Structures are given as structure tokens and as C-alpha cells.
Short mmCIF file of C-alpha atoms in Angstrom, two decimals:
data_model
loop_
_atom_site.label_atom_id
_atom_site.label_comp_id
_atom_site.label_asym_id
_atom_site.label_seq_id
_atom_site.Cartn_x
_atom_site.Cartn_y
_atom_site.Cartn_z
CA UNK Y 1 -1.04 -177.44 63.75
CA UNK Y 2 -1.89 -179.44 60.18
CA UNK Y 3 -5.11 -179.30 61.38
CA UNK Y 4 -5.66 -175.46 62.34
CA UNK Y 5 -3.66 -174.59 58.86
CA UNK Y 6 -6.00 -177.02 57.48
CA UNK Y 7 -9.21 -174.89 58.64
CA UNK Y 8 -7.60 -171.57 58.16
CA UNK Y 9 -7.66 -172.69 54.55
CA UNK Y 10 -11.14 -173.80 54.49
CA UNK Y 11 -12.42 -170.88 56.05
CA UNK Y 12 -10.33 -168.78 53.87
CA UNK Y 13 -11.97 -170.24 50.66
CA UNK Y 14 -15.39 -170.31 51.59
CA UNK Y 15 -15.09 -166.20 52.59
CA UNK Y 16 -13.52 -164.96 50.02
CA UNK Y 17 -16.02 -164.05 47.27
CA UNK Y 18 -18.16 -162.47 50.19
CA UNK Y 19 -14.86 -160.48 51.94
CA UNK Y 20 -13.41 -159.50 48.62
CA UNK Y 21 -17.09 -157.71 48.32
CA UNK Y 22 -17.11 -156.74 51.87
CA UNK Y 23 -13.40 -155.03 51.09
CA UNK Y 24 -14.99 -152.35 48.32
CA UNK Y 25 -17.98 -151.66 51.00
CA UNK Y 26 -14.95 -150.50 53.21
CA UNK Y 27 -12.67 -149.11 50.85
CA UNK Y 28 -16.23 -146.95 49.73
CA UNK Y 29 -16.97 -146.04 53.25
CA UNK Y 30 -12.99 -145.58 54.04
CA UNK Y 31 -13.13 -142.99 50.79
CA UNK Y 32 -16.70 -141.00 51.53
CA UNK Y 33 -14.70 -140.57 55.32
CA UNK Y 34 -11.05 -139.34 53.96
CA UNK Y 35 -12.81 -137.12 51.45
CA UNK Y 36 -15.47 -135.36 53.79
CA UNK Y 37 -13.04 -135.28 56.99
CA UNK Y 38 -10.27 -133.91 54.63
CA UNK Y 39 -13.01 -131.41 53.48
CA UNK Y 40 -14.00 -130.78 57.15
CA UNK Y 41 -10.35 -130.81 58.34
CA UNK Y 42 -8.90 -127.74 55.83
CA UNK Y 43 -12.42 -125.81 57.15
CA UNK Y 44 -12.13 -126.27 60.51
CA UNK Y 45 -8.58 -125.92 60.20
CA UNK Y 46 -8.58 -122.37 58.56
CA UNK Y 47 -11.01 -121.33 61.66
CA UNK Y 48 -9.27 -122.16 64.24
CA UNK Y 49 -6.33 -119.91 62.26
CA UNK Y 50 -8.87 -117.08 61.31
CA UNK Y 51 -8.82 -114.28 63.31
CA UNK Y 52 -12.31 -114.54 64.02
CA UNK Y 53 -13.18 -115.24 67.69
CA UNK Y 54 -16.47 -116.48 66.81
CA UNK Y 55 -15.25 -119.33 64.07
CA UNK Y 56 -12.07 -120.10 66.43
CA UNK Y 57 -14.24 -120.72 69.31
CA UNK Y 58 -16.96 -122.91 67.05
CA UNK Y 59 -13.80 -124.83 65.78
CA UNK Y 60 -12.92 -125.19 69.00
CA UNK Y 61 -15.47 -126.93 70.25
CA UNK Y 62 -15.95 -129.33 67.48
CA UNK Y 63 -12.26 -130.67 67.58
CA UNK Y 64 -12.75 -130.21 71.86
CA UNK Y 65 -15.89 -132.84 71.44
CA UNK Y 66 -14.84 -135.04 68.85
CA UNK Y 67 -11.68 -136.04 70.38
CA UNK Y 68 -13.61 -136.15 73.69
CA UNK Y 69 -15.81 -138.78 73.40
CA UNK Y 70 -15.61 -142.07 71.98
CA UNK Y 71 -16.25 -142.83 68.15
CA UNK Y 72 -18.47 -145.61 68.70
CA UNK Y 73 -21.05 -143.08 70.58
CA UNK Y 74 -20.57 -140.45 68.05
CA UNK Y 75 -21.39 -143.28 64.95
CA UNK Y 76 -24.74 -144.55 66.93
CA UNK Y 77 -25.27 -140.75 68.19
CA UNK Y 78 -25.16 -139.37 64.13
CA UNK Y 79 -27.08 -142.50 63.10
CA UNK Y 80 -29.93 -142.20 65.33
CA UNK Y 81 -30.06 -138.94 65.14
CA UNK Y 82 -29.35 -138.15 61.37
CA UNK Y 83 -32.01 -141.03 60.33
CA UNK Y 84 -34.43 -139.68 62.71
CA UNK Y 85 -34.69 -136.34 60.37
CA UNK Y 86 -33.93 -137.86 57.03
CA UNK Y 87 -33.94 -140.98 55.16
CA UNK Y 88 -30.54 -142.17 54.87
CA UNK Y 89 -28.86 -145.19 54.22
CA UNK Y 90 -26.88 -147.32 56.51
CA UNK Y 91 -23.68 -147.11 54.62
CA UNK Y 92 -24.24 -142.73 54.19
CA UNK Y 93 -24.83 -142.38 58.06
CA UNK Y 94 -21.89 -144.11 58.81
CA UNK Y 95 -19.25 -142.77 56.36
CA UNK Y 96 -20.67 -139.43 57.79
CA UNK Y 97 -20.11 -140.03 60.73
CA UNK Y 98 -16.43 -141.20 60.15
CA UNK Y 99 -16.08 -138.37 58.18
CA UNK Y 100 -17.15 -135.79 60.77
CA UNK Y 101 -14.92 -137.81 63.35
CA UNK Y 102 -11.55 -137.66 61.41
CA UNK Y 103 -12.50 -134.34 60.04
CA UNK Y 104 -11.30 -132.89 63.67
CA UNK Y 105 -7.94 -135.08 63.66
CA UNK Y 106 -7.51 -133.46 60.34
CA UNK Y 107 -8.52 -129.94 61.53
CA UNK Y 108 -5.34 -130.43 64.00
CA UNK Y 109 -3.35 -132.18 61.44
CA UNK Y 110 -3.51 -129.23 58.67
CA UNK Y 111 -3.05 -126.27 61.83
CA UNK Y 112 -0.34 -127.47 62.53
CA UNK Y 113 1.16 -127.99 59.30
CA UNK Y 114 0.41 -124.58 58.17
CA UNK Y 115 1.45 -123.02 61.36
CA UNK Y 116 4.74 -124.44 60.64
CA UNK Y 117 5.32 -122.80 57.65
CA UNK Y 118 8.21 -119.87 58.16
CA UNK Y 119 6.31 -116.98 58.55
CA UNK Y 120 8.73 -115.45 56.01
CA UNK Y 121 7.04 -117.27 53.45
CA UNK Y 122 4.14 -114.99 54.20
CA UNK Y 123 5.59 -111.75 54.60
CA UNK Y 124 7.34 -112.41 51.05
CA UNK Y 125 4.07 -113.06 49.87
CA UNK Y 126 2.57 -109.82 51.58
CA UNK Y 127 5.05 -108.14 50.44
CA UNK Y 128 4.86 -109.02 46.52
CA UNK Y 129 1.15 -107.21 46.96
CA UNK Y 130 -0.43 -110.67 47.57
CA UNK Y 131 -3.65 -110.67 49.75
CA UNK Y 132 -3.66 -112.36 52.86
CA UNK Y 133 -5.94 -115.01 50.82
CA UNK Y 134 -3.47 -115.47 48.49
CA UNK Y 135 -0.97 -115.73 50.09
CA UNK Y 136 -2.55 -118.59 52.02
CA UNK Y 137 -3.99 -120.56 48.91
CA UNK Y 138 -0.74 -119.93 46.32
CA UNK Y 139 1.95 -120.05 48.53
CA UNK Y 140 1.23 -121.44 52.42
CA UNK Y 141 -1.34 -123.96 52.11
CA UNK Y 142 0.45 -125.98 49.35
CA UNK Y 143 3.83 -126.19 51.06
CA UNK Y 144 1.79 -127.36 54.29
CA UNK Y 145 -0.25 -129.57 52.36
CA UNK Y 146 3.16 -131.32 51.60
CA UNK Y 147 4.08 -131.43 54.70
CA UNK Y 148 0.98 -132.71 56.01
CA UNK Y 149 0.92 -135.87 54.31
CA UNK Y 150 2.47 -138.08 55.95
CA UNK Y 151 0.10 -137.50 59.19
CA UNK Y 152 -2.53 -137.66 56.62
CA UNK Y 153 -2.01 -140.71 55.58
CA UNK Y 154 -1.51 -142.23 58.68
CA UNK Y 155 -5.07 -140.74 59.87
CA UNK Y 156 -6.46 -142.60 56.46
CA UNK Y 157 -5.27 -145.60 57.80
CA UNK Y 158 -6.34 -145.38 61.20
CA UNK Y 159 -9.61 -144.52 59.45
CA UNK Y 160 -9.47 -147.40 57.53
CA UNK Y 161 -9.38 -149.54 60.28
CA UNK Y 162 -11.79 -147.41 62.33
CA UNK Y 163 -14.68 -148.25 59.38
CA UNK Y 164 -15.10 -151.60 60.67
CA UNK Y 165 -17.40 -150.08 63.96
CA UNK Y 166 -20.38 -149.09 61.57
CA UNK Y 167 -20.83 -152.75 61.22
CA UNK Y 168 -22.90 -152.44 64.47
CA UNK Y 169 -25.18 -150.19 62.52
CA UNK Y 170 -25.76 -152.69 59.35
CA UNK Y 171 -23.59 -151.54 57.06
CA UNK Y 172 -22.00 -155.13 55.43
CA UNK Y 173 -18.44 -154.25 55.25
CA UNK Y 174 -15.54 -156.44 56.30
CA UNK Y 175 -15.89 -156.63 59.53
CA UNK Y 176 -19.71 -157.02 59.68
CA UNK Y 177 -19.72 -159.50 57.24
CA UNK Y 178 -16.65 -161.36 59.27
CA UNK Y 179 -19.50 -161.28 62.39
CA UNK Y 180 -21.62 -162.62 60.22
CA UNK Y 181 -19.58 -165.93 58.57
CA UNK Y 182 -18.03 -166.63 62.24
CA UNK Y 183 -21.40 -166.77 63.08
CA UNK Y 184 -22.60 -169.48 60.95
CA UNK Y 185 -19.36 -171.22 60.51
CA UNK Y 186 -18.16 -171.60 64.67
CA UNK Y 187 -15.10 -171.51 63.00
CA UNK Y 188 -14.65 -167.97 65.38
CA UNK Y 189 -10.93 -167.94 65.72
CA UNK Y 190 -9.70 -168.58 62.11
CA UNK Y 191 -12.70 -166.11 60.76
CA UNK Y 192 -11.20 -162.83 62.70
CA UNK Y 193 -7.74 -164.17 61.53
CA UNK Y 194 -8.26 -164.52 58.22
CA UNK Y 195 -10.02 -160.96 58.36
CA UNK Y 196 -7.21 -159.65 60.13
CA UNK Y 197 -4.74 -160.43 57.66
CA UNK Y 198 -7.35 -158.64 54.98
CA UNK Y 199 -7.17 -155.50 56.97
CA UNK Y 200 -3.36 -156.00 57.27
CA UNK Y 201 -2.83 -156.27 53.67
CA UNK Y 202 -5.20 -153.34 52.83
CA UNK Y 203 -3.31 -150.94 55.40
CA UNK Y 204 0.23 -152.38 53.67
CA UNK Y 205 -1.07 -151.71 50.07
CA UNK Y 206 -2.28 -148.31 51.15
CA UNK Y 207 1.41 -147.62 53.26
CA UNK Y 208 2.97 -148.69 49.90
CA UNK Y 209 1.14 -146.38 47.20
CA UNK Y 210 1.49 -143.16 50.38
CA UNK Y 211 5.45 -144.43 50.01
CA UNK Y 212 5.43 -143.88 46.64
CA UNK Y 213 3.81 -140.64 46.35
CA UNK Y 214 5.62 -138.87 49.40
CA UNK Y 215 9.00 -140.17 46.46
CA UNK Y 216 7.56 -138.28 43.55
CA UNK Y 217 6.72 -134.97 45.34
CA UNK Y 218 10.74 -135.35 46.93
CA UNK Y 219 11.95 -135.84 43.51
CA UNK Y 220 9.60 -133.35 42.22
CA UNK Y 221 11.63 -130.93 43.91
CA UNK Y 222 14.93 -131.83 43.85
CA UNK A 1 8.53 -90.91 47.51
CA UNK A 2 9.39 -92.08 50.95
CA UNK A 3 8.32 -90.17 54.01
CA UNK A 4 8.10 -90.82 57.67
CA UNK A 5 6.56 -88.40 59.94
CA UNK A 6 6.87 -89.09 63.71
CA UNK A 7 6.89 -92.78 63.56
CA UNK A 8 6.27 -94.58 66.72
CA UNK A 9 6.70 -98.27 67.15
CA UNK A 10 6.47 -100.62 70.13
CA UNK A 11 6.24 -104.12 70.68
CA UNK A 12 4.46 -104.45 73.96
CA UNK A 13 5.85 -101.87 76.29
CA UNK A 14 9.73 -102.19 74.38
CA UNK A 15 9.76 -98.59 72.65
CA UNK A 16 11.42 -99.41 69.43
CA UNK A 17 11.30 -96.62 67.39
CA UNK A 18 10.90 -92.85 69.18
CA UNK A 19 9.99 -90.51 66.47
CA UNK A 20 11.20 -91.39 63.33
CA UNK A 21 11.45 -88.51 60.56
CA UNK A 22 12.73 -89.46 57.08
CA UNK A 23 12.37 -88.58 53.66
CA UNK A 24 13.62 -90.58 50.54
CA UNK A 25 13.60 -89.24 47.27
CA UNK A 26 13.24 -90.82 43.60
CA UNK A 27 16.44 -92.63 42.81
CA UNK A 28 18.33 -91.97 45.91
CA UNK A 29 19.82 -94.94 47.89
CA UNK A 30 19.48 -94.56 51.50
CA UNK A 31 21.89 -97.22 53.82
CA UNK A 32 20.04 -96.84 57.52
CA UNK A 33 22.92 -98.52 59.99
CA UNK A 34 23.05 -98.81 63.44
CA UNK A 35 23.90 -101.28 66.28
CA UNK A 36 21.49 -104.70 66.50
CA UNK A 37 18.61 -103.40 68.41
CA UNK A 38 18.80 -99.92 67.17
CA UNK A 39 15.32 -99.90 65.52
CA UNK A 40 16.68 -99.99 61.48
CA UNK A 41 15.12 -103.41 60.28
CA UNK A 42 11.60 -102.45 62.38
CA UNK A 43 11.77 -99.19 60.30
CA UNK A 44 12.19 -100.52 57.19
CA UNK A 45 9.64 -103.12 57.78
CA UNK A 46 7.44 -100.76 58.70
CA UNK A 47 7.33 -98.87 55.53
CA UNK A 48 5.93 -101.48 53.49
CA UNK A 49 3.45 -102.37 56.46
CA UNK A 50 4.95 -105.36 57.27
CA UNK A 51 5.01 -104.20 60.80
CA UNK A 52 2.01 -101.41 61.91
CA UNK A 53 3.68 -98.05 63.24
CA UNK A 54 1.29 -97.27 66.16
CA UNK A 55 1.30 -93.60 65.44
CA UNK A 56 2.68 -90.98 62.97
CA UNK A 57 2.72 -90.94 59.10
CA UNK A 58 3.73 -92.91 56.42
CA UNK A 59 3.81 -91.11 52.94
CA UNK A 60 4.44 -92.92 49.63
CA UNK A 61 4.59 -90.58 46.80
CA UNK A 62 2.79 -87.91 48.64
CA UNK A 63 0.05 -90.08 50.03
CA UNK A 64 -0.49 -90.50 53.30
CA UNK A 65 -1.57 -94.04 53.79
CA UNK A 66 -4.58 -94.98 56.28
CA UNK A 67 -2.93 -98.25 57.68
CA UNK A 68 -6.90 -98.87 58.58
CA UNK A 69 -8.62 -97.97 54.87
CA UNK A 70 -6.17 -98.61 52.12
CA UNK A 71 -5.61 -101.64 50.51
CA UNK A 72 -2.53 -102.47 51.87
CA UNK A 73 -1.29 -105.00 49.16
CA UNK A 74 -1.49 -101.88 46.68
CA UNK A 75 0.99 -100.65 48.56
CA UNK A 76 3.06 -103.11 49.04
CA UNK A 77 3.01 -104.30 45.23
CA UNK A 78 4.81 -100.73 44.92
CA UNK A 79 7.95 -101.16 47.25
CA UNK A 80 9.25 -104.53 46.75
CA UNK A 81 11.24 -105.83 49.85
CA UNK A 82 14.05 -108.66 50.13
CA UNK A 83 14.92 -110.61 52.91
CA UNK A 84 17.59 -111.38 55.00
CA UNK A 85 16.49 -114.98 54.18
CA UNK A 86 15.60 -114.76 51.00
CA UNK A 87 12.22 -116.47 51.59
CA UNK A 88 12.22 -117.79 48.20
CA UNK A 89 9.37 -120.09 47.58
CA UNK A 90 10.78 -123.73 48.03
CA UNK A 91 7.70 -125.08 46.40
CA UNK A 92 8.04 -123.30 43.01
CA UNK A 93 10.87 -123.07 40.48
CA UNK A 94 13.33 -120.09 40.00
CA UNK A 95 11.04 -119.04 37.15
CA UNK A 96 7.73 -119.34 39.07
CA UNK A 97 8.58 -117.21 41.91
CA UNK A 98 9.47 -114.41 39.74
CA UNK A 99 6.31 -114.93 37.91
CA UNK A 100 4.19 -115.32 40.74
CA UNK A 101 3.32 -112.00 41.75
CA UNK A 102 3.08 -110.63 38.08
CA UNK A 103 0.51 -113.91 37.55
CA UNK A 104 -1.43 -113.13 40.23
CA UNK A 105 -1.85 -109.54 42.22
CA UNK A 106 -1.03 -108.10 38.35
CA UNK A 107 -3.15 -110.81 36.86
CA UNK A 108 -0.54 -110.79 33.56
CA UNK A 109 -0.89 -113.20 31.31
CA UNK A 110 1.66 -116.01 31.23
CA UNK A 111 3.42 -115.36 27.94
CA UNK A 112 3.92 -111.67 28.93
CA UNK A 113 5.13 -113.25 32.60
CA UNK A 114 7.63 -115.19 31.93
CA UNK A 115 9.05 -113.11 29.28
CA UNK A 116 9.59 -110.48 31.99
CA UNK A 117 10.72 -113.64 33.80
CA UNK A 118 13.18 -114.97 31.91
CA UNK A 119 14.46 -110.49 31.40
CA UNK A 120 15.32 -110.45 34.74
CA UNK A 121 17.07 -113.84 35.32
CA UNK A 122 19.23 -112.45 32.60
CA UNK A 123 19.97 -109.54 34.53
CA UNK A 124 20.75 -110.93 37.68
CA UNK A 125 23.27 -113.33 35.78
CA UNK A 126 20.94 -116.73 36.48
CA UNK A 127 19.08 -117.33 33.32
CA UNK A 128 20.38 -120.97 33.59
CA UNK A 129 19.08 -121.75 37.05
CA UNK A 130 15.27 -120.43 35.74
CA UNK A 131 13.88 -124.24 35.44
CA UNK A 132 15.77 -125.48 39.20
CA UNK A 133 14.12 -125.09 42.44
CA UNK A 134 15.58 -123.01 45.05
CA UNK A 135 17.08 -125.68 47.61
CA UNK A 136 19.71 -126.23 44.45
CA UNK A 137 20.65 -122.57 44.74
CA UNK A 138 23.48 -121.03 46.39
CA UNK A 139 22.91 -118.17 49.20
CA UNK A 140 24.06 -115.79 46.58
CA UNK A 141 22.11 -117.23 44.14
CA UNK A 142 18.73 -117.50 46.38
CA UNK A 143 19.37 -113.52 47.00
CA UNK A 144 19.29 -112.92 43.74
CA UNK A 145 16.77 -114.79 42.46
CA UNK A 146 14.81 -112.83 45.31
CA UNK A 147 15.22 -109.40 44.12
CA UNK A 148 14.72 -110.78 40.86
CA UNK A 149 11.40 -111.80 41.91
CA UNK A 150 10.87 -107.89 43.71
CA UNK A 151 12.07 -106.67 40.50
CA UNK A 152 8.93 -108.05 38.56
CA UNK A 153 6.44 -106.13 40.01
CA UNK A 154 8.33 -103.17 39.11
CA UNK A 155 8.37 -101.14 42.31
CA UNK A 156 8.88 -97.95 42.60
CA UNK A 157 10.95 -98.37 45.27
CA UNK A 158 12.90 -101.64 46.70
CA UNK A 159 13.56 -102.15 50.58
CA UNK A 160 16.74 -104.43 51.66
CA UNK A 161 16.60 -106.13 55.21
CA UNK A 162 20.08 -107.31 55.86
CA UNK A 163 20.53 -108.98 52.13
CA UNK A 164 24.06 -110.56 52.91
CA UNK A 165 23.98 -110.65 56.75
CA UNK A 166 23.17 -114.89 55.86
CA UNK A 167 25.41 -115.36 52.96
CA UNK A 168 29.15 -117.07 53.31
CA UNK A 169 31.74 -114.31 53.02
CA UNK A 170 32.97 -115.38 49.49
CA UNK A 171 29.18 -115.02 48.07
CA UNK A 172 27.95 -111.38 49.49
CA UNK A 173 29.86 -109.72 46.30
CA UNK A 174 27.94 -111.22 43.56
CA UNK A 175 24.66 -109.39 45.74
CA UNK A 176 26.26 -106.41 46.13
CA UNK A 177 27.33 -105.81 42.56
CA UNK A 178 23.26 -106.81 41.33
CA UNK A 179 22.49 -103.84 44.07
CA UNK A 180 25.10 -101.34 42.64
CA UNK A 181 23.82 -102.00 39.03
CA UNK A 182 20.36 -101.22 40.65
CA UNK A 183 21.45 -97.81 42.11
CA UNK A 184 22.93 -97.03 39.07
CA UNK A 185 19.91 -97.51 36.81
CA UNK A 186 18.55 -94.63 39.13
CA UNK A 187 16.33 -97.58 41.63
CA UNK A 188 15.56 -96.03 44.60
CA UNK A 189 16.58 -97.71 47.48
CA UNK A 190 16.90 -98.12 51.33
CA UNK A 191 18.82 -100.83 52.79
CA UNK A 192 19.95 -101.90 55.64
CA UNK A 193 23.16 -103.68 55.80
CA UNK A 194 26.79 -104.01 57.87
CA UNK A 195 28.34 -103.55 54.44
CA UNK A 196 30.23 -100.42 54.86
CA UNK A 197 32.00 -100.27 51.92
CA UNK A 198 29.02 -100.90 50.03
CA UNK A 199 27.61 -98.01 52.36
CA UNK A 200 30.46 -96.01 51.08
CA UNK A 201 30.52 -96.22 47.79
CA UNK A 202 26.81 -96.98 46.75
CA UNK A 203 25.21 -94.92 49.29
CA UNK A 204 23.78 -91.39 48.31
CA UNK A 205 22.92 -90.88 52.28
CA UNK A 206 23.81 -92.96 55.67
CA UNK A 207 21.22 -92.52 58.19
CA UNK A 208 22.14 -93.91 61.43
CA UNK A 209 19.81 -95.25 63.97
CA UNK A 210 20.47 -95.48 68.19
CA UNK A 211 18.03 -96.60 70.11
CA UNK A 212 14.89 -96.07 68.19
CA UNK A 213 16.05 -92.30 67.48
CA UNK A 214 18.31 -91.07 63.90
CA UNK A 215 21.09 -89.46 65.16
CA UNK A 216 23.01 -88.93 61.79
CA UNK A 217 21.50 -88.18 58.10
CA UNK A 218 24.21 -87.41 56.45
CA UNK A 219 25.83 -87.79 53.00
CA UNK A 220 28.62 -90.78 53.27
CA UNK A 221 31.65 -88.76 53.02
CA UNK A 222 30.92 -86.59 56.12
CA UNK A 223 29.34 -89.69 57.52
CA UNK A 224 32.26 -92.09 57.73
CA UNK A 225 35.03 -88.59 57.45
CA UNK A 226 34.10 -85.86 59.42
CA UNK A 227 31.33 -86.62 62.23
CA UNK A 228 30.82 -85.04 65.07
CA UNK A 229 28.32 -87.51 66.78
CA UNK A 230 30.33 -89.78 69.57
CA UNK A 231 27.81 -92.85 69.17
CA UNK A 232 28.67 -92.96 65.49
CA UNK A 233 32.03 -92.43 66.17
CA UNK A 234 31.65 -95.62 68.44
CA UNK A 235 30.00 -97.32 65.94
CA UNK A 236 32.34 -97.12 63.17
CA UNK A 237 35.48 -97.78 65.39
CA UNK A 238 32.93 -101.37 66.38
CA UNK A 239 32.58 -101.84 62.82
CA UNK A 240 36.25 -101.23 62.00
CA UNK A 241 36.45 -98.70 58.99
#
């Protein structure tokens, strides 16, 4: 027991200055992905709403895909197939690619938020002379952005964790640079747990500040 | 300033309204009653478009409106409407909901806003609730605060959907009297409501609804004293006057 405390330790301090680097490649990656899925999300999310058949039906098939096939395919799929048109980066690929995957988990997340807005919220809106555009951007979309949140920040979590598969296209975040320590060091076991615990304390940190914020916008209106 | 021509209205193959002929004029308060299920809050709703008649005319001050061409809004910014549930906005103060519409289908500037604002807070006895959001507000108060918030886009005319049909008994006075100070500063205005006192002494005419059809326009005197009709005589024996 001494002994395996006595390599966690070792292993733990001879990683550190390369995982604490590792850690901003993900948190970079893990912010490109929440930023262009949220993007993506309130898009594809307002389509599917629209009364368009045309966008509901392309919406429809994005989210219908997405969550219908695995993200490691879709990650090697938009790598191979983005870098065979342009030149692009490792890291860019794959935070597009996370991006484009949670932007259809948002796309549900924000539908159904702001289809549960009372629909007298809108017919008040209507009938103060509002626009059925401004109605949606002044007075539905930010209550359902509130309510949204805490969905939201559960996807940016599970996105957080998700970032670690583009290490099997090269990009050197946490998890790739993990591979590449156990590798060297045989020290297998204790390498994935001391990662672990980085990922752990990274999704606590982030549950903590989402804590804190879903308090300010309850005491904002109370 | 509010006409109906042979309005027809059906959800799916449920008839709701059969025909509907009315005509309001400048400063008059209208009270439409009926039994739940007569057709009174689907007309009402359908005069500020809220719900599309299927056929016949609407006419707001001697325009017919093209539910297909006109800019609806326009129309709506000109007959304000409040709800049975207030639908305040929970995400905005007391003072920003009234200013909303002013800010932004008037585009007003902010000073000029909340001026107007604050005016009307005053007038519906709240000016110390403008800064609170409206989950601190009573039922009485929310109402209030709602036709305060009609009030600033200074309709021409103001529709009411059942304004105290949600409040506690003790608080549906404090709406009624802001609505009898309206009618007395000449507002025109249609309501529907169970209120029959309010009916009775506010009311310049009672039209009653059965079945998607008016059977009784009259003034509220030989409304509630001296008809003939036998489903209004029904109706105000249900409603106990």
C-alpha cells in the first residue's frame, strides 16, 4: 500500500509540469467546443422551431445523425475529411468536431427550454405590438436561456470529458499526453489515476463556478 | 372603432363562434358574458389577432384588416389586451415591463420611457413596487402592473380576458376600481368577466354570448331587469344576481 502511495507520488511529480500544460490544451479545446456547439445549438434550435419545413427537416437530420452515430467516428470522419480540403490543425479539427457534436445536444437542450416557456409570455408580447422576432429575442429566449443552464452546463462537462478522444488524432491534451507518459514510464495504472483525479477536479471546479452562477441569477430575481 | 362582421371561428371541426356581429364605439365599455364555452374569450382574442377568425371582418377604426397583408403588430400595438394570468414578464422588473413595449415596437427613448413608466405606476397605486420583480407581487398587484404595462402603448382601445377570474376574492376590488377609473377617463373597453356587479355598474352595454351566437346586446339595466331571452334568464339565475 506504502509502496503504491509511494509511486502514485512519483508519478504525480514527474507529470505535472507536462499535465498542468496538457490541462489548458483541453480547457482550449473544451472552450472552441462549448462556444461553437452553443452557437450551433441556438441555430439549429430556432429551426427545428421555425415554421419552415425545409430548415425543420435540415435540423432534423443533423440532430437525427449526430446522436446516431458514435463521436469517435464523427471526430476521425471531420478530421479526415475537413484536412483533406483545407489545411487545418490538429487541435482546430478536433474542437470542430466536438463542437458540431454537442452543437445537436444543445439544439435539443435550448428546444426544449424555449418550448417550455408559457405561451402567454408570447401572446403578451404579441400583443404589446412586438414582432414575432422580438418577442423571441427580448422576452422568450432569455427566460429559456435561464432555464437552460443547468442542462447546459452539464453538456459542458460531459464535453469536457468527451475532449480527451481527439487525442487519437494528435492533439496533446490530457489524455494524449497521459498515453504518452504511461507509455514511457510502465507506471500504467497510477498514470490514468493520477489523470483521473485531474479530470475529476476540473469537472468539480467547473460544477462549483455553474453553482455559483445558477445563485446570482436566483438572487437576481428575487 | 370596433367592428365584427360575420365572424367565424373554429378550432378543428368545434364551431366556436357562428356569426359574430358587433360594433364598439369610442369610449364605450362593452362586458361580453356568457357560460364557459360560449365563445366570449375566443372573440375577444380574436380581435387583436391573437386567434385568426377563418372568415368575416374585422374593422378597427374603419379599417378592415387583411389578417394576410397588414402588419399585424400595428394592430395589435393599438388595442392593448390583459390576461387572465397576467403574463407579466418574470424576467424583468415592474418598471421594465411597462417600458418594454414603449422601448422597443415604439423605439422611445429611455428617459421619455420610464417617465411614462414611472406615470402609470402612479396611477395604478404601485409606484413603490417599480424596482421589484413580479414573483414579489400580489395577484392584484401582477394585474395591475399588467394593464399598466397595456396602458403604455397608449391603445386606443384595451381588451380584458377574465382579469380577476385568478385573483383571491379579497384582491379582485383593487382591479376593478383601476378598470372603473379607466371607463371613466372615457377608455374604451371590452371585457370579459363573471363580475356582475362590475357588469352593472361599469358597463355601458352587456352582450351575451351562447354557443358561439350573441343572443343579447343590450344596455345593463334591461339586461340584468327586464329580458326577455330564457338562456339569459338562466344565466343570471346560475350566476345568482
Amino acid at each position: 500500500m506504502l509502496e503504491m502511495l509511494n509511486r502514485l507520488y512519483d508519478v504525480f511529480m514527474s507529470t505535472y509540469e507536462g499535465f498542468l500544460q496538457a490541462v489548458l490544451i483541453t480547457l482550449e479545446i473544451t472552450a472552441v467546443a462549448v462556444i461553437l456547439g452553443t452557437l450551433f445549438g441556438i441555430i439549429f434550435a430556432l429551426m427545428k422551431i421555425s415554421h419552415s419545413k425545409v430548415l425543420q427537416t435540415i435540423a432534423n437530420l443533423y440532430i437525427t445523425i449526430i446522436r446516431g452515430t458514435p463521436l469517435i467516428v464523427q471526430i476521425m470522419f471531420l478530421y479526415f475529411g475537413i484536412t483533406s480540403i483545407v489545411v487545418l490543425s490538429n487541435f482546430w479539427a478536433g474542437a470542430i468536431a466536438l463542437g458540431v457534436h454537442n452543437g445537436a445536444y444543445i439544439a435539443e437542450i435550448f428546444r426544449g427550454a424555449i418550448q417550455g416557456i408559457d405561451r402567454g409570455q408570447r401572446e403578451a408580447s404579441l400583443a404589446l405590438g412586438m414582432n414575432r422576432t422580438q418577442a423571441m429575442r427580448r422576452i422568450i429566449f432569455p427566460q429559456a436561456l435561464r432555464r437552460a443552464i443547468p442542462p447546459l452546463g452539464n453538456q459542458f462537462i460531459i464535453t469536457l470529458k468527451d475532449s480527451s478522444l481527439v487525442y487519437l488524432i494528435g492533439v496533446s491534451e490530457l489524455f494524449g499526453r497521459a498515453n504518452r507518459e504511461a507509455a514511457s514510464n510502465f507506471m500504467q495504472f497510477e498514470t490514468f489515476l493520477v489523470v483521473g483525479m485531474y479530470y475529476l477536479v476540473l469537472v468539480l471546479i467547473f460544477t462549483w463556478l455553474l453553482k455559483l452562477y445558477e445563485n446570482k441569477l436566483n438572487v437576481d430575481e428575487s | 372603432m370596433i367592428k365584427t362582421k360575420n365572424l367565424h371561428k373554429s378550432f378543428g371541426n368545434l364551431e366556436v363562434l357562428k356569426g359574430i356581429d358587433i360594433d364598439i364605439n369610442p369610449g364605450e365599455v362593452v362586458v361580453l358574458v356568457g357560460v364557459s364555452g360560449s365563445g366570449k374569450s375566443t372573440l375577444l382574442r380574436c380581435l387583436n389577432f391573437l386567434e385568426k377568425a377563418q372568415e368575416g371582418d374585422i374593422i378597427i377604426d374603419g379599417r378592415a384588416i387583411d389578417r394576410k397583408k397588414d402588419d399585424l403588430s400595428k394592430v395589435r400595438a393599438e388595442v392593448g389586451m390583459v390576461f387572465q394570468h397576467f403574463n407579466l414578464f418574470p424576467h424583468k422588473t415592474v418598471l421594465e415591463n411597462i417600458m418594454e413595449a414603449p422601448l422597443i415596437v415604439k423605439k422611445e427613448e429611455k428617459g421619455k420611457a420610464k417617465e411614462l413608466g414611472l406615470s402609470l405606476l402612479e396611477k395604478v397605486g404601485l409606484s413603490d413596487k417599480a424596482d421589484v420583480y413580479p414573483n414579489k407581487l400580489s395577484g392584484g398587484q401582477k394585474q395591475r402592473v399588467a394593464i399598466a404595462r397595456a396602458l403604455a402603448m397608449e391603445p386606443k382601445a384595451l381588451l380584458f380576458d377574465e382579469p380577476t377570474s385568478a385573483l383571491d376574492p379579497e384582491l379582485v376590488g383593487e382591479v376593478l376600481q383601476v378598470m372603473q377609473d379607466l371607463a371613466d377617463e372615457g377608455m374604451t373597453m371590452v371585457v370579459v368577466t363573471h363580475e356582475m356587479k362590475f357588469a352593472k355598474e361599469v358597463a355601458d352595454r352587456i352582450i351575451m354570448l351562447d354557443e358561439g351566437c350573441i343572443i343579447e346586446d343590450a344596455d345593463p339595466e334591461t339586461f340584468f331587469n327586464h329580458s326577455t331571452n330564457e338562456r339569459t334568464q338562466q344565466f343570471l339565475e346560475m350566476v345568482n344576481v
